[in-house]
């Protein structure tokens, strides 16, 4: 059989086996696949890369290849714009690490989205986010200073920005605008997300406003690993009713 047919056949057989394994289970190494299927390293590696492309496995440097679990990340105007609440709602664990927290003049695009003047001081944070202790997302967040003053110190106590705005700023934050797409990340984002290969990631931009005043309070841009997260967007006012036959 050809190398192309070989790796596709191997990937198909492994996919069926992986379907009944628990997330986090370790799968055979490339060398073990070579011996099992009687193929060269190129075919064994291509088979694993195909499973990785499908989001079925993940590779960890120095540890091996493991059965992957991907969660649905739901974006909806009906839900609070909270990373922690969204992740925990699907039964996964969530945590964040603050890489940068500073007050700085707002960049042009952030100032425009927040509705403030150029060079207006704003809080800027860069955080690394985890799902079940796996690196899942890198996020830049800008928050207007008149909402909360000591944001950096507060984040050491409470990870959820949404919760902090409610507690300290008395802000009922709601998502007013969101843009989602996929793109190839640059080298800095790849390193931050601990990606072994360059692959498309979700890029999510959001503006959140105070439900009472309509004032923009946060603008964020996040890069999410597509092998960890499947972004699901819900739009519209309601879920259509179905007939008895199941048709809309």
PDB file of C-alpha atoms in Angstrom:
ATOM      1  CA  UNK A   1       0.000   0.000   0.000  1.00  0.00           C
ATOM      2  CA  UNK A   2       1.104   3.584  -0.621  1.00  0.00           C
ATOM      3  CA  UNK A   3       2.379   5.869   2.118  1.00  0.00           C
ATOM      4  CA  UNK A   4      -0.731   8.053   1.726  1.00  0.00           C
ATOM      5  CA  UNK A   5      -3.131   5.119   1.979  1.00  0.00           C
ATOM      6  CA  UNK A   6      -1.035   3.728   4.811  1.00  0.00           C
ATOM      7  CA  UNK A   7      -1.289   6.706   7.154  1.00  0.00           C
ATOM      8  CA  UNK A   8      -4.982   7.265   6.446  1.00  0.00           C
ATOM      9  CA  UNK A   9      -5.737   3.617   7.203  1.00  0.00           C
ATOM     10  CA  UNK A  10      -3.723   3.789  10.424  1.00  0.00           C
ATOM     11  CA  UNK A  11      -5.428   7.010  11.479  1.00  0.00           C
ATOM     12  CA  UNK A  12      -8.854   5.496  10.822  1.00  0.00           C
ATOM     13  CA  UNK A  13      -8.134   2.401  12.885  1.00  0.00           C
ATOM     14  CA  UNK A  14      -6.652   4.431  15.729  1.00  0.00           C
ATOM     15  CA  UNK A  15      -9.627   6.817  15.669  1.00  0.00           C
ATOM     16  CA  UNK A  16     -12.016   3.914  16.269  1.00  0.00           C
ATOM     17  CA  UNK A  17      -9.879   2.685  19.170  1.00  0.00           C
ATOM     18  CA  UNK A  18      -9.524   6.155  20.684  1.00  0.00           C
ATOM     19  CA  UNK A  19     -13.294   6.689  20.636  1.00  0.00           C
ATOM     20  CA  UNK A  20     -13.735   4.306  23.597  1.00  0.00           C
ATOM     21  CA  UNK A  21     -10.741   5.527  25.644  1.00  0.00           C
ATOM     22  CA  UNK A  22     -10.861   8.018  28.499  1.00  0.00           C
ATOM     23  CA  UNK A  23      -9.505  11.550  27.849  1.00  0.00           C
ATOM     24  CA  UNK A  24      -5.875  11.712  28.907  1.00  0.00           C
ATOM     25  CA  UNK A  25      -5.122   8.086  27.994  1.00  0.00           C
ATOM     26  CA  UNK A  26      -1.708   7.710  26.401  1.00  0.00           C
ATOM     27  CA  UNK A  27      -1.569   6.230  22.904  1.00  0.00           C
ATOM     28  CA  UNK A  28       1.214   4.354  21.145  1.00  0.00           C
ATOM     29  CA  UNK A  29       4.411   6.148  20.203  1.00  0.00           C
ATOM     30  CA  UNK A  30       5.499   6.578  16.595  1.00  0.00           C
ATOM     31  CA  UNK A  31       8.010   3.758  17.035  1.00  0.00           C
ATOM     32  CA  UNK A  32       5.312   1.435  18.403  1.00  0.00           C
ATOM     33  CA  UNK A  33       3.021   2.325  15.486  1.00  0.00           C
ATOM     34  CA  UNK A  34       5.827   1.551  13.032  1.00  0.00           C
ATOM     35  CA  UNK A  35       6.238  -1.926  14.513  1.00  0.00           C
ATOM     36  CA  UNK A  36       2.499  -2.597  14.825  1.00  0.00           C
ATOM     37  CA  UNK A  37       1.557  -1.597  11.274  1.00  0.00           C
ATOM     38  CA  UNK A  38       4.826  -2.392   9.500  1.00  0.00           C
ATOM     39  CA  UNK A  39       5.289   1.116   8.087  1.00  0.00           C
ATOM     40  CA  UNK A  40       8.032   3.725   8.068  1.00  0.00           C
ATOM     41  CA  UNK A  41       8.357   6.671  10.420  1.00  0.00           C
ATOM     42  CA  UNK A  42       6.837   9.048   7.851  1.00  0.00           C
ATOM     43  CA  UNK A  43       3.549   7.099   7.771  1.00  0.00           C
ATOM     44  CA  UNK A  44       3.421   6.671  11.556  1.00  0.00           C
ATOM     45  CA  UNK A  45       4.038  10.366  12.107  1.00  0.00           C
ATOM     46  CA  UNK A  46       1.498  11.374   9.442  1.00  0.00           C
ATOM     47  CA  UNK A  47      -1.144   9.191  11.106  1.00  0.00           C
ATOM     48  CA  UNK A  48      -0.621  10.880  14.470  1.00  0.00           C
ATOM     49  CA  UNK A  49      -0.663  14.305  12.811  1.00  0.00           C
ATOM     50  CA  UNK A  50      -3.968  13.410  11.141  1.00  0.00           C
ATOM     51  CA  UNK A  51      -5.487  12.511  14.528  1.00  0.00           C
ATOM     52  CA  UNK A  52      -4.118  15.747  15.936  1.00  0.00           C
ATOM     53  CA  UNK A  53      -5.678  17.657  13.037  1.00  0.00           C
ATOM     54  CA  UNK A  54      -9.038  16.072  13.870  1.00  0.00           C
ATOM     55  CA  UNK A  55      -8.652  17.197  17.486  1.00  0.00           C
ATOM     56  CA  UNK A  56      -8.646  13.602  18.755  1.00  0.00           C
ATOM     57  CA  UNK A  57      -5.173  13.594  20.311  1.00  0.00           C
ATOM     58  CA  UNK A  58      -2.719  16.094  21.735  1.00  0.00           C
ATOM     59  CA  UNK A  59       1.047  15.884  21.964  1.00  0.00           C
ATOM     60  CA  UNK A  60       2.988  17.051  25.002  1.00  0.00           C
ATOM     61  CA  UNK A  61       6.702  17.693  24.617  1.00  0.00           C
ATOM     62  CA  UNK A  62       8.740  15.038  26.395  1.00  0.00           C
ATOM     63  CA  UNK A  63       5.672  13.089  27.544  1.00  0.00           C
ATOM     64  CA  UNK A  64       3.952  11.578  24.512  1.00  0.00           C
ATOM     65  CA  UNK A  65       0.590  11.649  22.751  1.00  0.00           C
ATOM     66  CA  UNK A  66      -2.703  11.514  24.651  1.00  0.00           C
ATOM     67  CA  UNK A  67      -6.423  11.158  23.935  1.00  0.00           C
ATOM     68  CA  UNK A  68      -7.800  14.666  23.678  1.00  0.00           C
ATOM     69  CA  UNK A  69     -10.893  16.175  25.256  1.00  0.00           C
ATOM     70  CA  UNK A  70     -12.309  19.265  23.579  1.00  0.00           C
ATOM     71  CA  UNK A  71     -14.974  21.342  25.311  1.00  0.00           C
ATOM     72  CA  UNK A  72     -17.688  23.508  23.794  1.00  0.00           C
ATOM     73  CA  UNK A  73     -17.215  27.181  24.643  1.00  0.00           C
ATOM     74  CA  UNK A  74     -20.630  28.804  24.280  1.00  0.00           C
ATOM     75  CA  UNK A  75     -20.870  32.500  23.364  1.00  0.00           C
ATOM     76  CA  UNK A  76     -24.337  33.963  23.801  1.00  0.00           C
ATOM     77  CA  UNK A  77     -25.852  37.295  24.773  1.00  0.00           C
ATOM     78  CA  UNK A  78     -27.952  35.384  27.286  1.00  0.00           C
ATOM     79  CA  UNK A  79     -24.887  34.239  29.255  1.00  0.00           C
ATOM     80  CA  UNK A  80     -22.590  36.263  31.474  1.00  0.00           C
ATOM     81  CA  UNK A  81     -19.307  37.029  29.640  1.00  0.00           C
ATOM     82  CA  UNK A  82     -17.207  34.963  32.024  1.00  0.00           C
ATOM     83  CA  UNK A  83     -14.463  32.536  31.008  1.00  0.00           C
ATOM     84  CA  UNK A  84     -14.638  30.719  34.340  1.00  0.00           C
ATOM     85  CA  UNK A  85     -18.423  30.272  34.334  1.00  0.00           C
ATOM     86  CA  UNK A  86     -18.507  29.170  30.687  1.00  0.00           C
ATOM     87  CA  UNK A  87     -15.818  26.520  31.164  1.00  0.00           C
ATOM     88  CA  UNK A  88     -17.249  25.216  34.428  1.00  0.00           C
ATOM     89  CA  UNK A  89     -20.734  24.989  32.901  1.00  0.00           C
ATOM     90  CA  UNK A  90     -19.563  22.071  30.725  1.00  0.00           C
ATOM     91  CA  UNK A  91     -17.999  20.227  33.659  1.00  0.00           C
ATOM     92  CA  UNK A  92     -14.384  21.278  33.119  1.00  0.00           C
ATOM     93  CA  UNK A  93     -12.058  23.037  35.547  1.00  0.00           C
ATOM     94  CA  UNK A  94     -10.754  26.521  34.876  1.00  0.00           C
ATOM     95  CA  UNK A  95      -7.921  28.700  36.081  1.00  0.00           C
ATOM     96  CA  UNK A  96      -5.923  31.693  34.847  1.00  0.00           C
ATOM     97  CA  UNK A  97      -2.394  32.990  35.248  1.00  0.00           C
ATOM     98  CA  UNK A  98      -1.687  36.724  35.028  1.00  0.00           C
ATOM     99  CA  UNK A  99       1.283  37.347  32.718  1.00  0.00           C
ATOM    100  CA  UNK A 100       0.963  41.144  32.687  1.00  0.00           C
ATOM    101  CA  UNK A 101      -1.096  43.725  34.555  1.00  0.00           C
ATOM    102  CA  UNK A 102      -0.526  47.437  34.082  1.00  0.00           C
ATOM    103  CA  UNK A 103      -2.202  50.801  33.593  1.00  0.00           C
ATOM    104  CA  UNK A 104      -1.200  52.266  30.250  1.00  0.00           C
ATOM    105  CA  UNK A 105      -2.503  54.630  27.546  1.00  0.00           C
ATOM    106  CA  UNK A 106      -5.155  52.867  25.499  1.00  0.00           C
ATOM    107  CA  UNK A 107      -3.966  51.720  22.050  1.00  0.00           C
ATOM    108  CA  UNK A 108      -5.957  53.223  19.180  1.00  0.00           C
ATOM    109  CA  UNK A 109      -8.144  50.177  18.517  1.00  0.00           C
ATOM    110  CA  UNK A 110      -8.859  49.582  22.222  1.00  0.00           C
ATOM    111  CA  UNK A 111      -9.745  53.251  22.790  1.00  0.00           C
ATOM    112  CA  UNK A 112     -12.151  53.121  19.839  1.00  0.00           C
ATOM    113  CA  UNK A 113     -13.850  49.953  21.097  1.00  0.00           C
ATOM    114  CA  UNK A 114     -14.118  51.297  24.650  1.00  0.00           C
ATOM    115  CA  UNK A 115     -15.390  54.665  23.485  1.00  0.00           C
ATOM    116  CA  UNK A 116     -12.641  56.658  25.236  1.00  0.00           C
ATOM    117  CA  UNK A 117     -10.245  59.259  23.935  1.00  0.00           C
ATOM    118  CA  UNK A 118      -6.845  58.309  22.505  1.00  0.00           C
ATOM    119  CA  UNK A 119      -4.170  57.798  25.151  1.00  0.00           C
ATOM    120  CA  UNK A 120      -6.759  57.527  27.933  1.00  0.00           C
ATOM    121  CA  UNK A 121      -5.258  55.399  30.766  1.00  0.00           C
ATOM    122  CA  UNK A 122      -6.823  51.920  30.920  1.00  0.00           C
ATOM    123  CA  UNK A 123      -6.061  48.658  32.688  1.00  0.00           C
ATOM    124  CA  UNK A 124      -4.318  46.185  30.401  1.00  0.00           C
ATOM    125  CA  UNK A 125      -3.977  42.527  31.322  1.00  0.00           C
ATOM    126  CA  UNK A 126      -2.536  39.530  29.519  1.00  0.00           C
ATOM    127  CA  UNK A 127      -3.595  36.198  30.960  1.00  0.00           C
ATOM    128  CA  UNK A 128      -2.973  32.548  30.174  1.00  0.00           C
ATOM    129  CA  UNK A 129      -6.064  30.424  30.621  1.00  0.00           C
ATOM    130  CA  UNK A 130      -6.312  26.719  31.369  1.00  0.00           C
ATOM    131  CA  UNK A 131      -8.950  24.024  30.927  1.00  0.00           C
ATOM    132  CA  UNK A 132      -8.422  20.951  33.115  1.00  0.00           C
ATOM    133  CA  UNK A 133      -4.843  22.205  33.703  1.00  0.00           C
ATOM    134  CA  UNK A 134      -4.140  22.323  29.961  1.00  0.00           C
ATOM    135  CA  UNK A 135      -3.076  25.556  28.278  1.00  0.00           C
ATOM    136  CA  UNK A 136      -6.188  26.627  26.379  1.00  0.00           C
ATOM    137  CA  UNK A 137      -6.140  30.361  25.635  1.00  0.00           C
ATOM    138  CA  UNK A 138      -4.153  33.577  25.719  1.00  0.00           C
ATOM    139  CA  UNK A 139      -6.160  36.742  26.332  1.00  0.00           C
ATOM    140  CA  UNK A 140      -5.497  40.480  26.223  1.00  0.00           C
ATOM    141  CA  UNK A 141      -8.064  42.488  28.187  1.00  0.00           C
ATOM    142  CA  UNK A 142      -8.552  46.248  28.474  1.00  0.00           C
ATOM    143  CA  UNK A 143     -10.726  47.720  31.241  1.00  0.00           C
ATOM    144  CA  UNK A 144     -11.643  51.373  31.769  1.00  0.00           C
ATOM    145  CA  UNK A 145     -10.053  52.790  34.920  1.00  0.00           C
ATOM    146  CA  UNK A 146     -13.194  54.557  36.110  1.00  0.00           C
ATOM    147  CA  UNK A 147     -14.865  51.168  36.684  1.00  0.00           C
ATOM    148  CA  UNK A 148     -12.305  49.752  39.110  1.00  0.00           C
ATOM    149  CA  UNK A 149      -9.004  51.195  40.338  1.00  0.00           C
ATOM    150  CA  UNK A 150      -6.840  48.438  41.889  1.00  0.00           C
ATOM    151  CA  UNK A 151      -7.524  45.725  39.340  1.00  0.00           C
ATOM    152  CA  UNK A 152      -4.114  44.039  39.497  1.00  0.00           C
ATOM    153  CA  UNK A 153      -4.281  43.473  43.239  1.00  0.00           C
ATOM    154  CA  UNK A 154      -7.893  42.305  43.047  1.00  0.00           C
ATOM    155  CA  UNK A 155      -7.037  39.651  40.450  1.00  0.00           C
ATOM    156  CA  UNK A 156      -4.765  37.945  42.962  1.00  0.00           C
ATOM    157  CA  UNK A 157      -7.858  37.251  45.052  1.00  0.00           C
ATOM    158  CA  UNK A 158     -10.557  36.677  42.416  1.00  0.00           C
ATOM    159  CA  UNK A 159      -9.697  35.251  38.956  1.00  0.00           C
ATOM    160  CA  UNK A 160     -13.004  36.144  37.299  1.00  0.00           C
ATOM    161  CA  UNK A 161     -12.951  39.632  35.790  1.00  0.00           C
ATOM    162  CA  UNK A 162     -16.730  39.497  35.425  1.00  0.00           C
ATOM    163  CA  UNK A 163     -17.105  38.805  39.144  1.00  0.00           C
ATOM    164  CA  UNK A 164     -14.651  41.572  40.073  1.00  0.00           C
ATOM    165  CA  UNK A 165     -16.547  44.123  38.022  1.00  0.00           C
ATOM    166  CA  UNK A 166     -19.738  43.114  39.794  1.00  0.00           C
ATOM    167  CA  UNK A 167     -18.235  43.219  43.267  1.00  0.00           C
ATOM    168  CA  UNK A 168     -15.963  46.254  43.024  1.00  0.00           C
ATOM    169  CA  UNK A 169     -17.449  48.285  40.206  1.00  0.00           C
ATOM    170  CA  UNK A 170     -21.106  47.398  40.707  1.00  0.00           C
ATOM    171  CA  UNK A 171     -21.219  46.626  36.989  1.00  0.00           C
ATOM    172  CA  UNK A 172     -23.695  44.192  35.438  1.00  0.00           C
ATOM    173  CA  UNK A 173     -21.474  43.265  32.510  1.00  0.00           C
ATOM    174  CA  UNK A 174     -23.147  41.969  29.332  1.00  0.00           C
ATOM    175  CA  UNK A 175     -21.677  41.044  25.951  1.00  0.00           C
ATOM    176  CA  UNK A 176     -22.667  43.703  23.408  1.00  0.00           C
ATOM    177  CA  UNK A 177     -20.425  42.761  20.466  1.00  0.00           C
ATOM    178  CA  UNK A 178     -18.353  39.745  19.493  1.00  0.00           C
ATOM    179  CA  UNK A 179     -16.314  38.691  16.477  1.00  0.00           C
ATOM    180  CA  UNK A 180     -14.999  35.138  16.015  1.00  0.00           C
ATOM    181  CA  UNK A 181     -12.713  33.680  13.398  1.00  0.00           C
ATOM    182  CA  UNK A 182      -9.745  31.389  12.871  1.00  0.00           C
ATOM    183  CA  UNK A 183      -6.210  32.322  11.886  1.00  0.00           C
ATOM    184  CA  UNK A 184      -2.650  31.075  12.086  1.00  0.00           C
ATOM    185  CA  UNK A 185      -1.046  32.533  15.230  1.00  0.00           C
ATOM    186  CA  UNK A 186       2.298  34.303  15.249  1.00  0.00           C
ATOM    187  CA  UNK A 187       5.354  32.848  16.986  1.00  0.00           C
ATOM    188  CA  UNK A 188       4.705  34.628  20.294  1.00  0.00           C
ATOM    189  CA  UNK A 189       1.160  33.262  20.551  1.00  0.00           C
ATOM    190  CA  UNK A 190       2.338  29.752  19.566  1.00  0.00           C
ATOM    191  CA  UNK A 191       4.932  29.789  22.334  1.00  0.00           C
ATOM    192  CA  UNK A 192       2.476  31.121  24.906  1.00  0.00           C
ATOM    193  CA  UNK A 193      -0.067  28.435  23.987  1.00  0.00           C
ATOM    194  CA  UNK A 194       2.634  25.735  24.073  1.00  0.00           C
ATOM    195  CA  UNK A 195       1.763  24.572  20.554  1.00  0.00           C
ATOM    196  CA  UNK A 196       4.090  21.926  19.109  1.00  0.00           C
ATOM    197  CA  UNK A 197       2.996  22.753  15.546  1.00  0.00           C
ATOM    198  CA  UNK A 198       1.532  25.865  13.946  1.00  0.00           C
ATOM    199  CA  UNK A 199      -2.199  25.321  13.514  1.00  0.00           C
ATOM    200  CA  UNK A 200      -5.245  27.607  13.234  1.00  0.00           C
ATOM    201  CA  UNK A 201      -6.593  28.988  16.510  1.00  0.00           C
ATOM    202  CA  UNK A 202      -9.855  30.667  17.387  1.00  0.00           C
ATOM    203  CA  UNK A 203      -9.570  34.449  17.655  1.00  0.00           C
ATOM    204  CA  UNK A 204     -12.385  35.968  19.708  1.00  0.00           C
ATOM    205  CA  UNK A 205     -12.864  39.719  20.183  1.00  0.00           C
ATOM    206  CA  UNK A 206     -15.544  41.027  22.542  1.00  0.00           C
ATOM    207  CA  UNK A 207     -16.887  44.285  23.920  1.00  0.00           C
ATOM    208  CA  UNK A 208     -18.810  44.138  27.186  1.00  0.00           C
ATOM    209  CA  UNK A 209     -21.043  46.929  28.464  1.00  0.00           C
ATOM    210  CA  UNK A 210     -22.767  47.806  31.711  1.00  0.00           C
ATOM    211  CA  UNK A 211     -26.362  46.614  31.314  1.00  0.00           C
ATOM    212  CA  UNK A 212     -27.685  49.633  33.243  1.00  0.00           C
ATOM    213  CA  UNK A 213     -25.779  52.489  31.590  1.00  0.00           C
ATOM    214  CA  UNK A 214     -24.765  50.992  28.230  1.00  0.00           C
ATOM    215  CA  UNK A 215     -21.187  52.163  28.840  1.00  0.00           C
ATOM    216  CA  UNK A 216     -18.399  49.996  27.434  1.00  0.00           C
ATOM    217  CA  UNK A 217     -16.304  48.615  30.303  1.00  0.00           C
ATOM    218  CA  UNK A 218     -14.086  45.928  28.742  1.00  0.00           C
ATOM    219  CA  UNK A 219     -12.620  44.968  25.395  1.00  0.00           C
ATOM    220  CA  UNK A 220     -10.841  41.640  24.999  1.00  0.00           C
ATOM    221  CA  UNK A 221      -9.038  39.636  22.358  1.00  0.00           C
ATOM    222  CA  UNK A 222      -8.341  35.966  22.960  1.00  0.00           C
ATOM    223  CA  UNK A 223      -6.509  33.249  21.055  1.00  0.00           C
ATOM    224  CA  UNK A 224      -7.964  29.809  21.842  1.00  0.00           C
ATOM    225  CA  UNK A 225      -6.452  26.447  20.944  1.00  0.00           C
ATOM    226  CA  UNK A 226      -8.829  24.671  18.562  1.00  0.00           C
ATOM    227  CA  UNK A 227      -7.729  21.257  19.873  1.00  0.00           C
ATOM    228  CA  UNK A 228      -8.908  22.235  23.366  1.00  0.00           C
ATOM    229  CA  UNK A 229     -11.937  24.411  22.599  1.00  0.00           C
ATOM    230  CA  UNK A 230     -14.740  24.319  20.056  1.00  0.00           C
ATOM    231  CA  UNK A 231     -16.338  27.756  19.896  1.00  0.00           C
ATOM    232  CA  UNK A 232     -20.131  27.656  19.673  1.00  0.00           C
ATOM    233  CA  UNK A 233     -22.072  30.874  19.032  1.00  0.00           C
ATOM    234  CA  UNK A 234     -25.792  31.320  19.662  1.00  0.00           C
ATOM    235  CA  UNK A 235     -27.603  34.303  18.162  1.00  0.00           C
ATOM    236  CA  UNK A 236     -31.260  35.243  18.039  1.00  0.00           C
ATOM    237  CA  UNK A 237     -33.974  35.785  20.607  1.00  0.00           C
ATOM    238  CA  UNK A 238     -35.208  32.251  21.138  1.00  0.00           C
ATOM    239  CA  UNK A 239     -34.914  28.613  20.140  1.00  0.00           C
ATOM    240  CA  UNK A 240     -37.442  27.768  17.383  1.00  0.00           C
ATOM    241  CA  UNK A 241     -40.257  25.442  18.389  1.00  0.00           C
ATOM    242  CA  UNK A 242     -40.367  21.985  16.813  1.00  0.00           C
ATOM    243  CA  UNK A 243     -43.386  20.106  15.564  1.00  0.00           C
ATOM    244  CA  UNK A 244     -44.194  16.568  16.652  1.00  0.00           C
ATOM    245  CA  UNK A 245     -42.391  15.343  13.553  1.00  0.00           C
ATOM    246  CA  UNK A 246     -39.251  17.159  14.707  1.00  0.00           C
ATOM    247  CA  UNK A 247     -39.323  19.745  11.940  1.00  0.00           C
ATOM    248  CA  UNK A 248     -38.788  23.458  12.564  1.00  0.00           C
TER     249      UNK A 248
END
